[in-house]
């Protein structure tokens, strides 16, 4: 069975996006990005640089204070940003476990996080590098680990083609042939080495344990992925649960909230046992749910730059 088929089977239980004209167009853009030599090259170069980092060797990246200043200037121009309990984020290595509502979430976090430690983010490779201006900014800023994976929209296209949508057969074949899944052992081990090296040298990680974009405010897509817990146990670092509130639907000057929970500490172990991981995962799940509002109401009224802000990072 190919990796693409595995990816499709793994998402059988998930709700796939409807195949609208916009969805199909996004898939076509994604396939084009997967086949773009410039995109492939920067992904491989970035991963190789990160794979070589250790206590003495680092990859090119922006000054953390400058990165924070640029991100904060942008975010505070567009939105009203509020941070609750930011003092709970330690100045030592840690993993921030955050709910995920929008592609802008990483930028919002980097705008408000302390400059020490330097935080890295896992991000979808093609979403990160599919535009020249994104490649330029990320090449300057650094701190991003690109992930190769098949999008849910692409899974929806492949499934529809197999179900008889003849107009999608060619596109489905292009997905199978062009889009890397990142599920091969070599890639998975490389990401594993990179994250543990980052933590070992005193830097931090931002992870989204839902493993996907959420579909609604104040909800958590469960079950959470186990990777966040495994990295924390193996790296011997605390997990800081964080809730993002308001980022699912964006418009100019909307209030966005970053709510930080109490640090979670777990015993360090190089070989986490299944029971240890499951217990810690349940603790993390409860902590993240407790940070989400129980009565969130989406503001009404005029929403300036609504379409632009919700699609600029596609």
PDB file of C-alpha atoms in Angstrom:
ATOM      1  CA  UNK A   1       0.000   0.000   0.000  1.00  0.00           C
ATOM      2  CA  UNK A   2       1.421   3.429  -0.929  1.00  0.00           C
ATOM      3  CA  UNK A   3       1.841   6.243   1.578  1.00  0.00           C
ATOM      4  CA  UNK A   4      -0.873   8.231  -0.175  1.00  0.00           C
ATOM      5  CA  UNK A   5      -3.254   5.322   0.285  1.00  0.00           C
ATOM      6  CA  UNK A   6      -2.244   5.077   3.945  1.00  0.00           C
ATOM      7  CA  UNK A   7      -2.905   8.785   4.372  1.00  0.00           C
ATOM      8  CA  UNK A   8      -6.323   8.382   2.783  1.00  0.00           C
ATOM      9  CA  UNK A   9      -7.195   5.465   5.030  1.00  0.00           C
ATOM     10  CA  UNK A  10      -5.988   7.344   8.118  1.00  0.00           C
ATOM     11  CA  UNK A  11      -8.496  10.103   7.419  1.00  0.00           C
ATOM     12  CA  UNK A  12     -11.518   7.883   6.856  1.00  0.00           C
ATOM     13  CA  UNK A  13     -12.933   8.911  10.223  1.00  0.00           C
ATOM     14  CA  UNK A  14     -12.277  12.619   9.739  1.00  0.00           C
ATOM     15  CA  UNK A  15     -14.634  15.070   8.133  1.00  0.00           C
ATOM     16  CA  UNK A  16     -13.250  16.067   4.754  1.00  0.00           C
ATOM     17  CA  UNK A  17     -13.902  19.484   3.217  1.00  0.00           C
ATOM     18  CA  UNK A  18     -16.594  19.727   0.518  1.00  0.00           C
ATOM     19  CA  UNK A  19     -15.286  19.696  -3.037  1.00  0.00           C
ATOM     20  CA  UNK A  20     -16.176  23.230  -4.050  1.00  0.00           C
ATOM     21  CA  UNK A  21     -14.514  25.062  -6.927  1.00  0.00           C
ATOM     22  CA  UNK A  22     -12.343  26.875  -4.362  1.00  0.00           C
ATOM     23  CA  UNK A  23     -11.280  23.583  -2.755  1.00  0.00           C
ATOM     24  CA  UNK A  24     -10.329  22.043  -6.099  1.00  0.00           C
ATOM     25  CA  UNK A  25      -8.399  25.183  -7.051  1.00  0.00           C
ATOM     26  CA  UNK A  26      -6.493  25.046  -3.759  1.00  0.00           C
ATOM     27  CA  UNK A  27      -5.601  21.406  -4.453  1.00  0.00           C
ATOM     28  CA  UNK A  28      -4.297  22.341  -7.888  1.00  0.00           C
ATOM     29  CA  UNK A  29      -2.149  25.053  -6.317  1.00  0.00           C
ATOM     30  CA  UNK A  30      -0.914  22.576  -3.723  1.00  0.00           C
ATOM     31  CA  UNK A  31       0.069  20.021  -6.367  1.00  0.00           C
ATOM     32  CA  UNK A  32       1.864  22.742  -8.321  1.00  0.00           C
ATOM     33  CA  UNK A  33       3.791  23.721  -5.176  1.00  0.00           C
ATOM     34  CA  UNK A  34       4.720  20.075  -4.563  1.00  0.00           C
ATOM     35  CA  UNK A  35       6.209  19.905  -8.043  1.00  0.00           C
ATOM     36  CA  UNK A  36       7.925  23.307  -7.873  1.00  0.00           C
ATOM     37  CA  UNK A  37      11.706  22.894  -7.829  1.00  0.00           C
ATOM     38  CA  UNK A  38      12.216  26.026  -5.716  1.00  0.00           C
ATOM     39  CA  UNK A  39       9.763  24.793  -3.092  1.00  0.00           C
ATOM     40  CA  UNK A  40      11.298  21.314  -2.974  1.00  0.00           C
ATOM     41  CA  UNK A  41      14.799  22.755  -2.734  1.00  0.00           C
ATOM     42  CA  UNK A  42      14.105  25.120   0.162  1.00  0.00           C
ATOM     43  CA  UNK A  43      12.289  22.364   2.092  1.00  0.00           C
ATOM     44  CA  UNK A  44      15.242  19.983   1.726  1.00  0.00           C
ATOM     45  CA  UNK A  45      17.820  22.686   2.522  1.00  0.00           C
ATOM     46  CA  UNK A  46      15.892  23.797   5.615  1.00  0.00           C
ATOM     47  CA  UNK A  47      15.532  20.245   6.918  1.00  0.00           C
ATOM     48  CA  UNK A  48      19.213  19.482   6.286  1.00  0.00           C
ATOM     49  CA  UNK A  49      20.313  22.665   8.120  1.00  0.00           C
ATOM     50  CA  UNK A  50      18.070  21.792  11.046  1.00  0.00           C
ATOM     51  CA  UNK A  51      19.239  18.183  11.075  1.00  0.00           C
ATOM     52  CA  UNK A  52      22.821  19.416  11.562  1.00  0.00           C
ATOM     53  CA  UNK A  53      22.136  21.648  14.572  1.00  0.00           C
ATOM     54  CA  UNK A  54      23.621  20.838  17.957  1.00  0.00           C
ATOM     55  CA  UNK A  55      25.038  22.731  20.934  1.00  0.00           C
ATOM     56  CA  UNK A  56      27.700  24.445  18.797  1.00  0.00           C
ATOM     57  CA  UNK A  57      26.135  24.508  15.362  1.00  0.00           C
ATOM     58  CA  UNK A  58      23.031  26.499  14.416  1.00  0.00           C
ATOM     59  CA  UNK A  59      21.007  27.179  11.285  1.00  0.00           C
ATOM     60  CA  UNK A  60      20.594  30.704   9.844  1.00  0.00           C
ATOM     61  CA  UNK A  61      17.885  32.582  11.724  1.00  0.00           C
ATOM     62  CA  UNK A  62      16.859  36.097  12.683  1.00  0.00           C
ATOM     63  CA  UNK A  63      17.758  37.753  15.940  1.00  0.00           C
ATOM     64  CA  UNK A  64      14.939  36.667  18.300  1.00  0.00           C
ATOM     65  CA  UNK A  65      14.255  40.232  19.431  1.00  0.00           C
ATOM     66  CA  UNK A  66      14.017  41.428  15.834  1.00  0.00           C
ATOM     67  CA  UNK A  67      11.770  38.525  14.865  1.00  0.00           C
ATOM     68  CA  UNK A  68       9.447  39.300  17.774  1.00  0.00           C
ATOM     69  CA  UNK A  69       9.402  43.022  16.944  1.00  0.00           C
ATOM     70  CA  UNK A  70       8.454  42.420  13.305  1.00  0.00           C
ATOM     71  CA  UNK A  71       5.755  39.864  14.141  1.00  0.00           C
ATOM     72  CA  UNK A  72       4.326  41.998  16.943  1.00  0.00           C
ATOM     73  CA  UNK A  73       4.243  45.126  14.775  1.00  0.00           C
ATOM     74  CA  UNK A  74       2.271  43.226  12.132  1.00  0.00           C
ATOM     75  CA  UNK A  75      -0.142  41.493  14.522  1.00  0.00           C
ATOM     76  CA  UNK A  76      -0.863  44.608  16.581  1.00  0.00           C
ATOM     77  CA  UNK A  77      -1.532  46.609  13.431  1.00  0.00           C
ATOM     78  CA  UNK A  78      -4.131  44.122  12.242  1.00  0.00           C
ATOM     79  CA  UNK A  79      -5.675  42.907  15.506  1.00  0.00           C
ATOM     80  CA  UNK A  80      -6.274  43.620  19.175  1.00  0.00           C
ATOM     81  CA  UNK A  81      -4.063  41.089  20.924  1.00  0.00           C
ATOM     82  CA  UNK A  82      -4.455  40.097  24.559  1.00  0.00           C
ATOM     83  CA  UNK A  83      -2.147  37.734  26.471  1.00  0.00           C
ATOM     84  CA  UNK A  84      -3.375  36.125  29.679  1.00  0.00           C
ATOM     85  CA  UNK A  85      -0.859  34.683  32.164  1.00  0.00           C
ATOM     86  CA  UNK A  86       2.107  35.091  29.863  1.00  0.00           C
ATOM     87  CA  UNK A  87       4.425  34.927  32.888  1.00  0.00           C
ATOM     88  CA  UNK A  88       3.744  31.175  33.050  1.00  0.00           C
ATOM     89  CA  UNK A  89       5.961  30.606  30.022  1.00  0.00           C
ATOM     90  CA  UNK A  90       9.413  29.714  31.414  1.00  0.00           C
ATOM     91  CA  UNK A  91      12.710  31.021  30.101  1.00  0.00           C
ATOM     92  CA  UNK A  92      13.951  27.446  29.898  1.00  0.00           C
ATOM     93  CA  UNK A  93      13.307  24.853  27.161  1.00  0.00           C
ATOM     94  CA  UNK A  94       9.643  23.888  26.945  1.00  0.00           C
ATOM     95  CA  UNK A  95       7.005  22.642  24.541  1.00  0.00           C
ATOM     96  CA  UNK A  96       3.987  24.868  24.005  1.00  0.00           C
ATOM     97  CA  UNK A  97       0.905  22.736  23.232  1.00  0.00           C
ATOM     98  CA  UNK A  98      -1.592  24.943  21.405  1.00  0.00           C
ATOM     99  CA  UNK A  99      -5.006  24.510  19.790  1.00  0.00           C
ATOM    100  CA  UNK A 100      -4.951  25.355  16.094  1.00  0.00           C
ATOM    101  CA  UNK A 101      -7.618  27.418  14.331  1.00  0.00           C
ATOM    102  CA  UNK A 102      -5.877  29.308  11.513  1.00  0.00           C
ATOM    103  CA  UNK A 103      -2.630  29.476   9.547  1.00  0.00           C
ATOM    104  CA  UNK A 104      -1.916  32.781  11.267  1.00  0.00           C
ATOM    105  CA  UNK A 105      -1.638  31.107  14.704  1.00  0.00           C
ATOM    106  CA  UNK A 106       2.159  30.609  14.601  1.00  0.00           C
ATOM    107  CA  UNK A 107       2.753  34.260  13.690  1.00  0.00           C
ATOM    108  CA  UNK A 108       0.504  35.400  16.524  1.00  0.00           C
ATOM    109  CA  UNK A 109       2.386  33.234  19.015  1.00  0.00           C
ATOM    110  CA  UNK A 110       5.814  34.395  17.838  1.00  0.00           C
ATOM    111  CA  UNK A 111       4.657  37.999  18.235  1.00  0.00           C
ATOM    112  CA  UNK A 112       4.038  37.519  21.953  1.00  0.00           C
ATOM    113  CA  UNK A 113       6.415  34.790  23.135  1.00  0.00           C
ATOM    114  CA  UNK A 114       9.565  35.643  25.113  1.00  0.00           C
ATOM    115  CA  UNK A 115      12.759  35.829  23.063  1.00  0.00           C
ATOM    116  CA  UNK A 116      14.436  33.268  25.335  1.00  0.00           C
ATOM    117  CA  UNK A 117      14.304  30.413  24.546  1.00  0.00           C
ATOM    118  CA  UNK A 118      14.124  30.641  20.770  1.00  0.00           C
ATOM    119  CA  UNK A 119      10.935  28.889  19.677  1.00  0.00           C
ATOM    120  CA  UNK A 120      10.615  26.650  16.640  1.00  0.00           C
ATOM    121  CA  UNK A 121       7.359  25.723  14.910  1.00  0.00           C
ATOM    122  CA  UNK A 122       6.306  22.696  12.877  1.00  0.00           C
ATOM    123  CA  UNK A 123       4.422  23.874   9.797  1.00  0.00           C
ATOM    124  CA  UNK A 124       2.951  22.486   6.591  1.00  0.00           C
ATOM    125  CA  UNK A 125       5.752  22.760   4.028  1.00  0.00           C
ATOM    126  CA  UNK A 126       3.664  23.741   1.019  1.00  0.00           C
ATOM    127  CA  UNK A 127       1.573  26.273   2.937  1.00  0.00           C
ATOM    128  CA  UNK A 128       4.797  27.811   4.221  1.00  0.00           C
ATOM    129  CA  UNK A 129       6.674  27.992   0.928  1.00  0.00           C
ATOM    130  CA  UNK A 130       4.061  28.137  -1.829  1.00  0.00           C
ATOM    131  CA  UNK A 131       4.584  31.890  -2.418  1.00  0.00           C
ATOM    132  CA  UNK A 132       7.857  33.703  -3.102  1.00  0.00           C
ATOM    133  CA  UNK A 133       7.228  36.282  -0.367  1.00  0.00           C
ATOM    134  CA  UNK A 134       6.702  33.531   2.207  1.00  0.00           C
ATOM    135  CA  UNK A 135       9.993  31.904   1.193  1.00  0.00           C
ATOM    136  CA  UNK A 136      11.729  35.280   1.528  1.00  0.00           C
ATOM    137  CA  UNK A 137      10.297  36.022   4.999  1.00  0.00           C
ATOM    138  CA  UNK A 138      10.891  32.540   6.372  1.00  0.00           C
ATOM    139  CA  UNK A 139      14.384  32.441   4.919  1.00  0.00           C
ATOM    140  CA  UNK A 140      15.116  35.538   6.982  1.00  0.00           C
ATOM    141  CA  UNK A 141      13.234  34.604  10.146  1.00  0.00           C
ATOM    142  CA  UNK A 142      14.160  30.930  10.497  1.00  0.00           C
ATOM    143  CA  UNK A 143      12.718  28.834  13.301  1.00  0.00           C
ATOM    144  CA  UNK A 144      10.358  26.785  11.109  1.00  0.00           C
ATOM    145  CA  UNK A 145      10.439  23.005  10.603  1.00  0.00           C
ATOM    146  CA  UNK A 146       8.609  22.183   7.344  1.00  0.00           C
ATOM    147  CA  UNK A 147       6.413  19.081   7.360  1.00  0.00           C
ATOM    148  CA  UNK A 148       5.595  17.154   4.212  1.00  0.00           C
ATOM    149  CA  UNK A 149       2.060  15.805   4.206  1.00  0.00           C
ATOM    150  CA  UNK A 150      -1.067  15.235   2.156  1.00  0.00           C
ATOM    151  CA  UNK A 151      -3.852  17.772   2.701  1.00  0.00           C
ATOM    152  CA  UNK A 152      -7.394  16.761   3.600  1.00  0.00           C
ATOM    153  CA  UNK A 153      -8.560  18.537   0.445  1.00  0.00           C
ATOM    154  CA  UNK A 154      -6.311  16.232  -1.567  1.00  0.00           C
ATOM    155  CA  UNK A 155      -7.668  13.165   0.208  1.00  0.00           C
ATOM    156  CA  UNK A 156     -11.173  14.371  -0.672  1.00  0.00           C
ATOM    157  CA  UNK A 157     -10.200  14.670  -4.341  1.00  0.00           C
ATOM    158  CA  UNK A 158      -8.662  11.172  -4.419  1.00  0.00           C
ATOM    159  CA  UNK A 159     -11.684   9.665  -2.735  1.00  0.00           C
ATOM    160  CA  UNK A 160     -14.103  11.424  -5.095  1.00  0.00           C
ATOM    161  CA  UNK A 161     -12.118  10.276  -8.130  1.00  0.00           C
ATOM    162  CA  UNK A 162     -12.329   6.647  -6.950  1.00  0.00           C
ATOM    163  CA  UNK A 163     -16.047   7.097  -6.356  1.00  0.00           C
ATOM    164  CA  UNK A 164     -16.632   8.056 -10.002  1.00  0.00           C
ATOM    165  CA  UNK A 165     -15.789  11.758 -10.414  1.00  0.00           C
ATOM    166  CA  UNK A 166     -14.121  11.425 -13.802  1.00  0.00           C
ATOM    167  CA  UNK A 167     -13.281  15.122 -13.885  1.00  0.00           C
ATOM    168  CA  UNK A 168     -10.990  14.586 -10.882  1.00  0.00           C
ATOM    169  CA  UNK A 169      -9.162  11.440 -12.028  1.00  0.00           C
ATOM    170  CA  UNK A 170      -6.252  13.331 -13.572  1.00  0.00           C
ATOM    171  CA  UNK A 171      -5.865  15.574 -10.522  1.00  0.00           C
ATOM    172  CA  UNK A 172      -5.998  12.576  -8.178  1.00  0.00           C
ATOM    173  CA  UNK A 173      -3.255  10.872 -10.184  1.00  0.00           C
ATOM    174  CA  UNK A 174      -1.126  14.015  -9.949  1.00  0.00           C
ATOM    175  CA  UNK A 175      -1.537  14.012  -6.159  1.00  0.00           C
ATOM    176  CA  UNK A 176      -0.434  10.372  -5.953  1.00  0.00           C
ATOM    177  CA  UNK A 177       2.604  11.012  -8.141  1.00  0.00           C
ATOM    178  CA  UNK A 178       3.722  14.442  -6.901  1.00  0.00           C
ATOM    179  CA  UNK A 179       2.741  15.066  -3.285  1.00  0.00           C
ATOM    180  CA  UNK A 180       5.143  13.703  -0.623  1.00  0.00           C
ATOM    181  CA  UNK A 181       3.425  12.366   2.480  1.00  0.00           C
ATOM    182  CA  UNK A 182       6.333  12.628   4.916  1.00  0.00           C
ATOM    183  CA  UNK A 183       5.383   9.217   6.305  1.00  0.00           C
ATOM    184  CA  UNK A 184       8.524   7.369   5.236  1.00  0.00           C
ATOM    185  CA  UNK A 185      10.813   6.205   8.044  1.00  0.00           C
ATOM    186  CA  UNK A 186      13.727   8.396   6.939  1.00  0.00           C
ATOM    187  CA  UNK A 187      11.656  11.605   7.113  1.00  0.00           C
ATOM    188  CA  UNK A 188      10.018  10.685  10.405  1.00  0.00           C
ATOM    189  CA  UNK A 189      13.413   9.955  11.982  1.00  0.00           C
ATOM    190  CA  UNK A 190      14.809  13.217  10.655  1.00  0.00           C
ATOM    191  CA  UNK A 191      11.991  15.251  12.234  1.00  0.00           C
ATOM    192  CA  UNK A 192      12.490  13.287  15.464  1.00  0.00           C
ATOM    193  CA  UNK A 193      16.221  14.126  15.530  1.00  0.00           C
ATOM    194  CA  UNK A 194      15.579  17.788  14.780  1.00  0.00           C
ATOM    195  CA  UNK A 195      13.045  18.311  17.575  1.00  0.00           C
ATOM    196  CA  UNK A 196      15.091  16.501  20.222  1.00  0.00           C
ATOM    197  CA  UNK A 197      18.235  18.428  19.185  1.00  0.00           C
ATOM    198  CA  UNK A 198      16.373  21.729  19.485  1.00  0.00           C
ATOM    199  CA  UNK A 199      15.233  20.883  23.010  1.00  0.00           C
ATOM    200  CA  UNK A 200      18.650  19.525  24.008  1.00  0.00           C
ATOM    201  CA  UNK A 201      20.425  22.754  23.126  1.00  0.00           C
ATOM    202  CA  UNK A 202      18.045  24.877  25.175  1.00  0.00           C
ATOM    203  CA  UNK A 203      15.478  26.064  22.628  1.00  0.00           C
ATOM    204  CA  UNK A 204      11.705  25.533  22.660  1.00  0.00           C
ATOM    205  CA  UNK A 205       9.012  24.033  20.429  1.00  0.00           C
ATOM    206  CA  UNK A 206       5.483  25.090  19.520  1.00  0.00           C
ATOM    207  CA  UNK A 207       3.347  22.060  18.687  1.00  0.00           C
ATOM    208  CA  UNK A 208      -0.308  21.731  17.714  1.00  0.00           C
ATOM    209  CA  UNK A 209      -1.328  18.356  19.198  1.00  0.00           C
ATOM    210  CA  UNK A 210      -4.673  18.291  17.374  1.00  0.00           C
ATOM    211  CA  UNK A 211      -2.653  17.574  14.231  1.00  0.00           C
ATOM    212  CA  UNK A 212      -4.984  19.657  12.061  1.00  0.00           C
ATOM    213  CA  UNK A 213      -6.824  22.946  11.848  1.00  0.00           C
ATOM    214  CA  UNK A 214      -9.880  23.144  14.070  1.00  0.00           C
ATOM    215  CA  UNK A 215     -13.284  23.849  12.579  1.00  0.00           C
ATOM    216  CA  UNK A 216     -14.835  25.932  15.366  1.00  0.00           C
ATOM    217  CA  UNK A 217     -13.911  28.219  18.241  1.00  0.00           C
ATOM    218  CA  UNK A 218     -13.678  26.817  21.780  1.00  0.00           C
ATOM    219  CA  UNK A 219     -13.549  23.216  20.564  1.00  0.00           C
ATOM    220  CA  UNK A 220     -10.647  20.772  20.616  1.00  0.00           C
ATOM    221  CA  UNK A 221     -10.289  18.093  17.962  1.00  0.00           C
ATOM    222  CA  UNK A 222      -9.813  14.861  19.910  1.00  0.00           C
ATOM    223  CA  UNK A 223      -8.030  12.583  20.418  1.00  0.00           C
ATOM    224  CA  UNK A 224      -4.824  14.586  20.593  1.00  0.00           C
ATOM    225  CA  UNK A 225      -1.749  13.244  18.832  1.00  0.00           C
ATOM    226  CA  UNK A 226       0.761  11.532  21.106  1.00  0.00           C
ATOM    227  CA  UNK A 227       3.891  13.169  19.645  1.00  0.00           C
ATOM    228  CA  UNK A 228       3.779  16.216  21.935  1.00  0.00           C
ATOM    229  CA  UNK A 229       3.891  13.999  25.023  1.00  0.00           C
ATOM    230  CA  UNK A 230       6.597  11.722  23.637  1.00  0.00           C
ATOM    231  CA  UNK A 231       8.883  14.660  22.817  1.00  0.00           C
ATOM    232  CA  UNK A 232       8.342  16.177  26.269  1.00  0.00           C
ATOM    233  CA  UNK A 233       9.131  12.899  28.027  1.00  0.00           C
ATOM    234  CA  UNK A 234      12.189  12.175  25.901  1.00  0.00           C
ATOM    235  CA  UNK A 235      13.413  15.764  26.000  1.00  0.00           C
ATOM    236  CA  UNK A 236      12.826  16.170  29.732  1.00  0.00           C
ATOM    237  CA  UNK A 237      10.998  19.484  29.298  1.00  0.00           C
ATOM    238  CA  UNK A 238       7.635  20.770  30.602  1.00  0.00           C
ATOM    239  CA  UNK A 239       4.562  21.228  28.427  1.00  0.00           C
ATOM    240  CA  UNK A 240       2.826  24.605  28.575  1.00  0.00           C
ATOM    241  CA  UNK A 241      -0.842  24.325  27.500  1.00  0.00           C
ATOM    242  CA  UNK A 242      -1.974  27.365  25.514  1.00  0.00           C
ATOM    243  CA  UNK A 243      -5.393  28.332  24.145  1.00  0.00           C
ATOM    244  CA  UNK A 244      -5.856  30.593  21.140  1.00  0.00           C
ATOM    245  CA  UNK A 245      -9.232  32.327  21.118  1.00  0.00           C
ATOM    246  CA  UNK A 246     -10.678  34.282  18.206  1.00  0.00           C
ATOM    247  CA  UNK A 247      -8.405  33.248  15.334  1.00  0.00           C
ATOM    248  CA  UNK A 248     -10.794  30.946  13.473  1.00  0.00           C
ATOM    249  CA  UNK A 249     -12.512  33.803  11.619  1.00  0.00           C
ATOM    250  CA  UNK A 250     -10.392  36.935  11.144  1.00  0.00           C
ATOM    251  CA  UNK A 251     -11.097  40.553  10.317  1.00  0.00           C
ATOM    252  CA  UNK A 252      -9.397  43.877  10.938  1.00  0.00           C
ATOM    253  CA  UNK A 253      -8.966  44.834  14.620  1.00  0.00           C
ATOM    254  CA  UNK A 254     -10.618  41.694  15.926  1.00  0.00           C
ATOM    255  CA  UNK A 255      -9.738  40.757  19.511  1.00  0.00           C
ATOM    256  CA  UNK A 256      -7.451  37.720  19.654  1.00  0.00           C
ATOM    257  CA  UNK A 257      -6.520  36.103  22.965  1.00  0.00           C
ATOM    258  CA  UNK A 258      -3.557  33.924  23.947  1.00  0.00           C
ATOM    259  CA  UNK A 259      -4.397  32.197  27.243  1.00  0.00           C
ATOM    260  CA  UNK A 260      -1.503  30.389  28.957  1.00  0.00           C
ATOM    261  CA  UNK A 261      -2.028  27.514  31.398  1.00  0.00           C
ATOM    262  CA  UNK A 262       0.099  26.180  34.233  1.00  0.00           C
ATOM    263  CA  UNK A 263       3.215  24.216  33.153  1.00  0.00           C
ATOM    264  CA  UNK A 264       2.822  20.433  33.148  1.00  0.00           C
ATOM    265  CA  UNK A 265       5.820  18.440  34.379  1.00  0.00           C
ATOM    266  CA  UNK A 266       6.326  14.757  33.627  1.00  0.00           C
ATOM    267  CA  UNK A 267       9.161  12.356  34.511  1.00  0.00           C
ATOM    268  CA  UNK A 268      11.870  12.273  31.859  1.00  0.00           C
ATOM    269  CA  UNK A 269      12.437   8.979  30.053  1.00  0.00           C
ATOM    270  CA  UNK A 270      14.265   7.983  26.881  1.00  0.00           C
ATOM    271  CA  UNK A 271      11.806   5.155  26.222  1.00  0.00           C
ATOM    272  CA  UNK A 272       8.271   6.283  27.134  1.00  0.00           C
ATOM    273  CA  UNK A 273       5.867   3.466  27.870  1.00  0.00           C
ATOM    274  CA  UNK A 274       2.381   3.462  26.367  1.00  0.00           C
ATOM    275  CA  UNK A 275       0.713   3.849  29.764  1.00  0.00           C
ATOM    276  CA  UNK A 276       2.941   6.808  30.690  1.00  0.00           C
ATOM    277  CA  UNK A 277       2.103   8.517  27.417  1.00  0.00           C
ATOM    278  CA  UNK A 278      -1.632   7.887  27.753  1.00  0.00           C
ATOM    279  CA  UNK A 279      -1.788   9.249  31.315  1.00  0.00           C
ATOM    280  CA  UNK A 280       0.185  12.351  30.369  1.00  0.00           C
ATOM    281  CA  UNK A 281      -1.942  12.845  27.246  1.00  0.00           C
ATOM    282  CA  UNK A 282      -5.127  12.783  29.330  1.00  0.00           C
ATOM    283  CA  UNK A 283      -3.610  15.409  31.645  1.00  0.00           C
ATOM    284  CA  UNK A 284      -2.723  17.612  28.684  1.00  0.00           C
ATOM    285  CA  UNK A 285      -6.180  17.214  27.158  1.00  0.00           C
ATOM    286  CA  UNK A 286      -7.884  18.334  30.376  1.00  0.00           C
ATOM    287  CA  UNK A 287      -5.513  21.277  30.747  1.00  0.00           C
ATOM    288  CA  UNK A 288      -6.137  22.507  27.186  1.00  0.00           C
ATOM    289  CA  UNK A 289      -9.913  22.097  27.466  1.00  0.00           C
ATOM    290  CA  UNK A 290      -9.933  24.058  30.725  1.00  0.00           C
ATOM    291  CA  UNK A 291      -8.405  27.063  28.946  1.00  0.00           C
ATOM    292  CA  UNK A 292     -11.058  27.260  26.226  1.00  0.00           C
ATOM    293  CA  UNK A 293     -14.094  29.504  26.782  1.00  0.00           C
ATOM    294  CA  UNK A 294     -17.422  27.805  27.484  1.00  0.00           C
ATOM    295  CA  UNK A 295     -19.583  30.614  26.095  1.00  0.00           C
ATOM    296  CA  UNK A 296     -17.689  31.970  23.100  1.00  0.00           C
ATOM    297  CA  UNK A 297     -19.770  34.224  20.864  1.00  0.00           C
ATOM    298  CA  UNK A 298     -18.428  35.325  17.481  1.00  0.00           C
ATOM    299  CA  UNK A 299     -18.704  39.137  17.245  1.00  0.00           C
ATOM    300  CA  UNK A 300     -21.193  40.525  14.745  1.00  0.00           C
ATOM    301  CA  UNK A 301     -21.100  43.674  12.673  1.00  0.00           C
ATOM    302  CA  UNK A 302     -18.798  45.044   9.974  1.00  0.00           C
ATOM    303  CA  UNK A 303     -15.798  42.803   9.292  1.00  0.00           C
ATOM    304  CA  UNK A 304     -13.211  44.771   7.337  1.00  0.00           C
ATOM    305  CA  UNK A 305     -10.611  42.803   5.314  1.00  0.00           C
ATOM    306  CA  UNK A 306     -12.456  39.603   6.209  1.00  0.00           C
ATOM    307  CA  UNK A 307     -11.664  37.658   3.028  1.00  0.00           C
ATOM    308  CA  UNK A 308      -8.083  38.918   2.721  1.00  0.00           C
ATOM    309  CA  UNK A 309      -7.076  38.085   6.291  1.00  0.00           C
ATOM    310  CA  UNK A 310      -8.633  34.632   6.157  1.00  0.00           C
ATOM    311  CA  UNK A 311      -6.926  33.684   2.881  1.00  0.00           C
ATOM    312  CA  UNK A 312      -3.603  35.555   2.805  1.00  0.00           C
ATOM    313  CA  UNK A 313      -1.635  32.604   4.224  1.00  0.00           C
ATOM    314  CA  UNK A 314      -3.164  29.899   2.042  1.00  0.00           C
TER     315      UNK A 314
END
